[in-house]
């Protein structure tokens, strides 16, 4: 009953800015610096989704990766790719789009569509130099 | 009198959209598809600038890369990083920000600041999968 | 009339082996070593296709990359992905599938589907350590 | 008594196909899609092996990485590189070569050759977009 | 009270050699091989530092990454970049500069400057093929 | 008579410093900054060597890459890997080890060992952000 961790890597391009609407412009500029830049900036986000489980004895798969890819496509990429993460995405309404909050929101989008307890970690790269993991803790 | 080609790689994060203001919304949507998405999207751009010349006999350098880095920083990165390429950058006013047009505009920004005939190529990656070179031709 | 070089990067996974059917088994084993391994081996090939031209004044594009992607998809990827390059691909019949010969064959597949004189270079990575360029020379 | 995790990354190129011989051709085609392609396909596999332990006070090493490299070379690479994973590898006989099953099989090959309880994780990349971890659970 | 893991990636270039001064030259040559090369060698080290915590409700950040970057810059990069790790770095005096020992030393430098219990893992790449993780265990 | 360009990528780790012995310490410190750091620093150099030619009709190869690898190994890697580029390498005696000068010196080492006029370009990465090409011009 070996347990393996299977990861699928996808990408999307989006605009965002860090701006807390409950705070003043000064607070936002001081807190977020250039990430508060008024007319948005953007990233090539890279998303890695890891599911855990026992490989099926007939298929050798923990999960069919084309099925996992399809779930990520429908629940994340179709909504976030070439979008404005502050304005355009239904499940991000009211979410300050830090990499942390995006990773948590993506987990919440994916978890109900996956076999129970199978989602292990969501890793989101904002750039090659900055990334966040969320494990449902 | 050996001639070598020296490249410096930098990066910046920006928002943009493809939208030709002289055309109708329909034309723009049909022509540019999701790249015309109204509320912008963005990229982690990677810029490689190559200068050519003979290594100096005293320094071994075609050009001091920290000087090249400084020129790129002042003329490109300080203006484009965390910006909206359609709205925020003086030297991109009126430029449709395709990767092609950006690469050409970056050449025009850099060329006058570099030793005559030394700029060899500007390579701009919009993503890992799409990039453009401009050689001043 | 600026001339820019636009590149699209795609990938496919395929099996192959180096084996010249006009030669003896000994010659093939000596010449190709482990690349002659009888039951095939394979690679994650990465293909970069570069087209050159003047950016269109209305679109800012040398060529719509989604169109280029579609041509590569139909003429190369649909035939080569998850295939055996020695056995399965019509346009590779009789071609010894070295990276060199593949790059040349890919050029010949792509060139007639692209605007005249626009194809500039085909670069094919067999691994991260080995790659070939063909420029139609 | 600090505990550190040391990883060595290696690579090999191999052919495989997903095909369960206990099932019908239809089942295999439906279940595995293009991964069932009859004449094989292949990958540039990347394997990362992590061992855990306390750095030796005289060498500063958890384990000499050239020794780890040698064990991986003998037990995995020498058998799998430029091979057909369905046909050529003794320790994969009867194993459906999914990335999951390969990672588990590689663990079983490596674990007995390493200091007791030192093997921490085997990570196998089939492509840059798909990878599996096995931790002996 | 979600818990996320935030990583910042930085780099530095340094010289080192593996040489235990309490041992003979023969022991060092036999034990460390080319890593004992007398006139030093060097690496482009890549350092990833991960902190864990709950994203702040006002900023969306576990920690401001520019603050984390500043701490890493002052405590590690300013001392190690373009240095000799055996000779030049105060906090490495008497430390045999294996990747393991460096990762542990970097943890010890960073941990007191970070919020209590927030440092999760230090990952240090000596090359793309060799890296070490230390988690404070 | 198609002409293809075949590249082999290799790597080595070495120490160096920028210091012109004909100049004063002040000149060197001012000119080279931290690259003049007295006790050396180092890099994971990546070297790409490109040869050009017509693929052989019997082998499909411009040149057997294992032969090219062997020439690079003997003439460059065996001498430079885990070395001090200022002190240890015979063919670099008196050469200020800038990336430019190293690329030129590597060309001079490789050119006589390769088929006449086949060496096309030597590309040397000092880091992922800085690289130099030399084409024998």
GROMACS .gro file of C-alpha atoms in nm, chain B residues 5-125:
model
  121
  142UNK     CA    1   2.964   3.908  -2.754
  143UNK     CA    2   2.874   3.979  -2.393
  144UNK     CA    3   2.523   3.932  -2.257
  145UNK     CA    4   2.354   4.054  -1.942
  146UNK     CA    5   2.022   3.902  -1.835
  147UNK     CA    6   1.772   4.103  -1.623
  148UNK     CA    7   1.402   4.076  -1.544
  149UNK     CA    8   1.099   4.288  -1.470
  150UNK     CA    9   0.733   4.228  -1.398
  151UNK     CA   10   0.470   4.429  -1.582
  152UNK     CA   11   0.109   4.442  -1.691
  153UNK     CA   12  -0.004   4.496  -2.048
  154UNK     CA   13  -0.275   4.417  -2.299
  155UNK     CA   14  -0.286   4.404  -2.674
  156UNK     CA   15  -0.530   4.670  -2.791
  157UNK     CA   16  -0.505   4.892  -3.098
  158UNK     CA   17  -0.698   5.211  -3.017
  159UNK     CA   18  -0.745   5.287  -3.389
  160UNK     CA   19  -0.952   4.973  -3.428
  161UNK     CA   20  -1.290   4.857  -3.305
  162UNK     CA   21  -1.344   4.644  -2.999
  163UNK     CA   22  -1.452   4.360  -3.225
  164UNK     CA   23  -1.135   4.382  -3.431
  165UNK     CA   24  -0.923   4.383  -3.119
  166UNK     CA   25  -1.105   4.088  -2.963
  167UNK     CA   26  -1.084   3.886  -3.283
  168UNK     CA   27  -0.723   3.976  -3.355
  169UNK     CA   28  -0.577   3.947  -3.008
  170UNK     CA   29  -0.806   3.697  -2.834
  171UNK     CA   30  -0.730   3.663  -2.463
  172UNK     CA   31  -0.433   3.901  -2.502
  173UNK     CA   32  -0.698   4.173  -2.545
  174UNK     CA   33  -0.852   4.088  -2.205
  175UNK     CA   34  -0.988   4.426  -2.085
  176UNK     CA   35  -0.845   4.444  -1.732
  177UNK     CA   36  -0.488   4.364  -1.833
  178UNK     CA   37  -0.273   4.062  -1.772
  179UNK     CA   38   0.101   4.048  -1.709
  180UNK     CA   39   0.431   3.876  -1.739
  181UNK     CA   40   0.767   3.816  -1.577
  182UNK     CA   41   0.967   3.956  -1.866
  183UNK     CA   42   1.328   3.848  -1.907
  184UNK     CA   43   1.553   4.079  -2.104
  185UNK     CA   44   1.894   3.984  -2.244
  186UNK     CA   45   2.112   4.261  -2.383
  187UNK     CA   46   2.419   4.169  -2.587
  188UNK     CA   47   2.706   4.405  -2.668
  189UNK     CA   48   2.992   4.319  -2.902
  190UNK     CA   49   3.349   4.438  -2.904
  191UNK     CA   50   3.711   4.360  -2.840
  192UNK     CA   51   3.805   4.279  -2.482
  193UNK     CA   52   4.011   4.559  -2.333
  194UNK     CA   53   4.372   4.453  -2.284
  195UNK     CA   54   4.383   4.593  -1.930
  196UNK     CA   55   4.047   4.473  -1.797
  197UNK     CA   56   3.966   4.172  -2.016
  198UNK     CA   57   3.618   4.320  -2.056
  199UNK     CA   58   3.432   4.418  -2.371
  200UNK     CA   59   3.237   4.635  -2.133
  201UNK     CA   60   3.205   4.643  -1.757
  202UNK     CA   61   2.888   4.444  -1.696
  203UNK     CA   62   2.802   4.648  -1.390
  204UNK     CA   63   2.800   4.955  -1.615
  205UNK     CA   64   2.579   4.775  -1.869
  206UNK     CA   65   2.352   4.662  -1.586
  207UNK     CA   66   2.328   5.022  -1.466
  208UNK     CA   67   2.231   5.150  -1.813
  209UNK     CA   68   1.963   4.881  -1.847
  210UNK     CA   69   1.841   4.960  -1.495
  211UNK     CA   70   1.803   5.331  -1.559
  212UNK     CA   71   1.666   5.321  -1.911
  213UNK     CA   72   1.444   5.011  -1.896
  214UNK     CA   73   1.389   4.849  -1.558
  215UNK     CA   74   1.329   5.165  -1.350
  216UNK     CA   75   1.053   5.260  -1.594
  217UNK     CA   76   0.901   4.920  -1.679
  218UNK     CA   77   0.925   4.714  -1.359
  219UNK     CA   78   0.594   4.688  -1.173
  220UNK     CA   79   0.440   4.912  -1.440
  221UNK     CA   80   0.162   4.900  -1.695
  222UNK     CA   81   0.337   4.896  -2.032
  223UNK     CA   82   0.036   5.053  -2.208
  224UNK     CA   83   0.000   5.341  -1.963
  225UNK     CA   84   0.303   5.413  -1.747
  226UNK     CA   85   0.619   5.421  -1.959
  227UNK     CA   86   0.717   5.745  -2.134
  228UNK     CA   87   0.910   5.586  -2.418
  229UNK     CA   88   0.627   5.340  -2.490
  230UNK     CA   89   0.361   5.606  -2.541
  231UNK     CA   90   0.169   5.512  -2.855
  232UNK     CA   91   0.347   5.176  -2.883
  233UNK     CA   92   0.133   4.863  -2.903
  234UNK     CA   93   0.320   4.649  -2.646
  235UNK     CA   94   0.378   4.332  -2.844
  236UNK     CA   95   0.704   4.159  -2.757
  237UNK     CA   96   0.834   4.266  -3.099
  238UNK     CA   97   0.758   4.634  -3.039
  239UNK     CA   98   0.895   4.621  -2.686
  240UNK     CA   99   1.224   4.470  -2.805
  241UNK     CA  100   1.258   4.742  -3.071
  242UNK     CA  101   1.176   5.016  -2.821
  243UNK     CA  102   1.427   4.877  -2.572
  244UNK     CA  103   1.696   4.879  -2.844
  245UNK     CA  104   1.617   5.244  -2.913
  246UNK     CA  105   1.646   5.325  -2.543
  247UNK     CA  106   1.976   5.145  -2.499
  248UNK     CA  107   2.160   5.215  -2.822
  249UNK     CA  108   2.238   5.586  -2.761
  250UNK     CA  109   2.376   5.509  -2.414
  251UNK     CA  110   2.621   5.247  -2.536
  252UNK     CA  111   2.949   5.279  -2.724
  253UNK     CA  112   2.883   5.333  -3.093
  254UNK     CA  113   2.797   5.014  -3.286
  255UNK     CA  114   2.839   4.804  -2.971
  256UNK     CA  115   2.477   4.699  -2.918
  257UNK     CA  116   2.435   4.366  -3.094
  258UNK     CA  117   2.100   4.215  -2.997
  259UNK     CA  118   1.812   4.265  -2.756
  260UNK     CA  119   1.628   3.944  -2.666
  261UNK     CA  120   1.303   3.970  -2.474
  262UNK     CA  121   1.121   3.670  -2.327
   0.00000   0.00000   0.00000
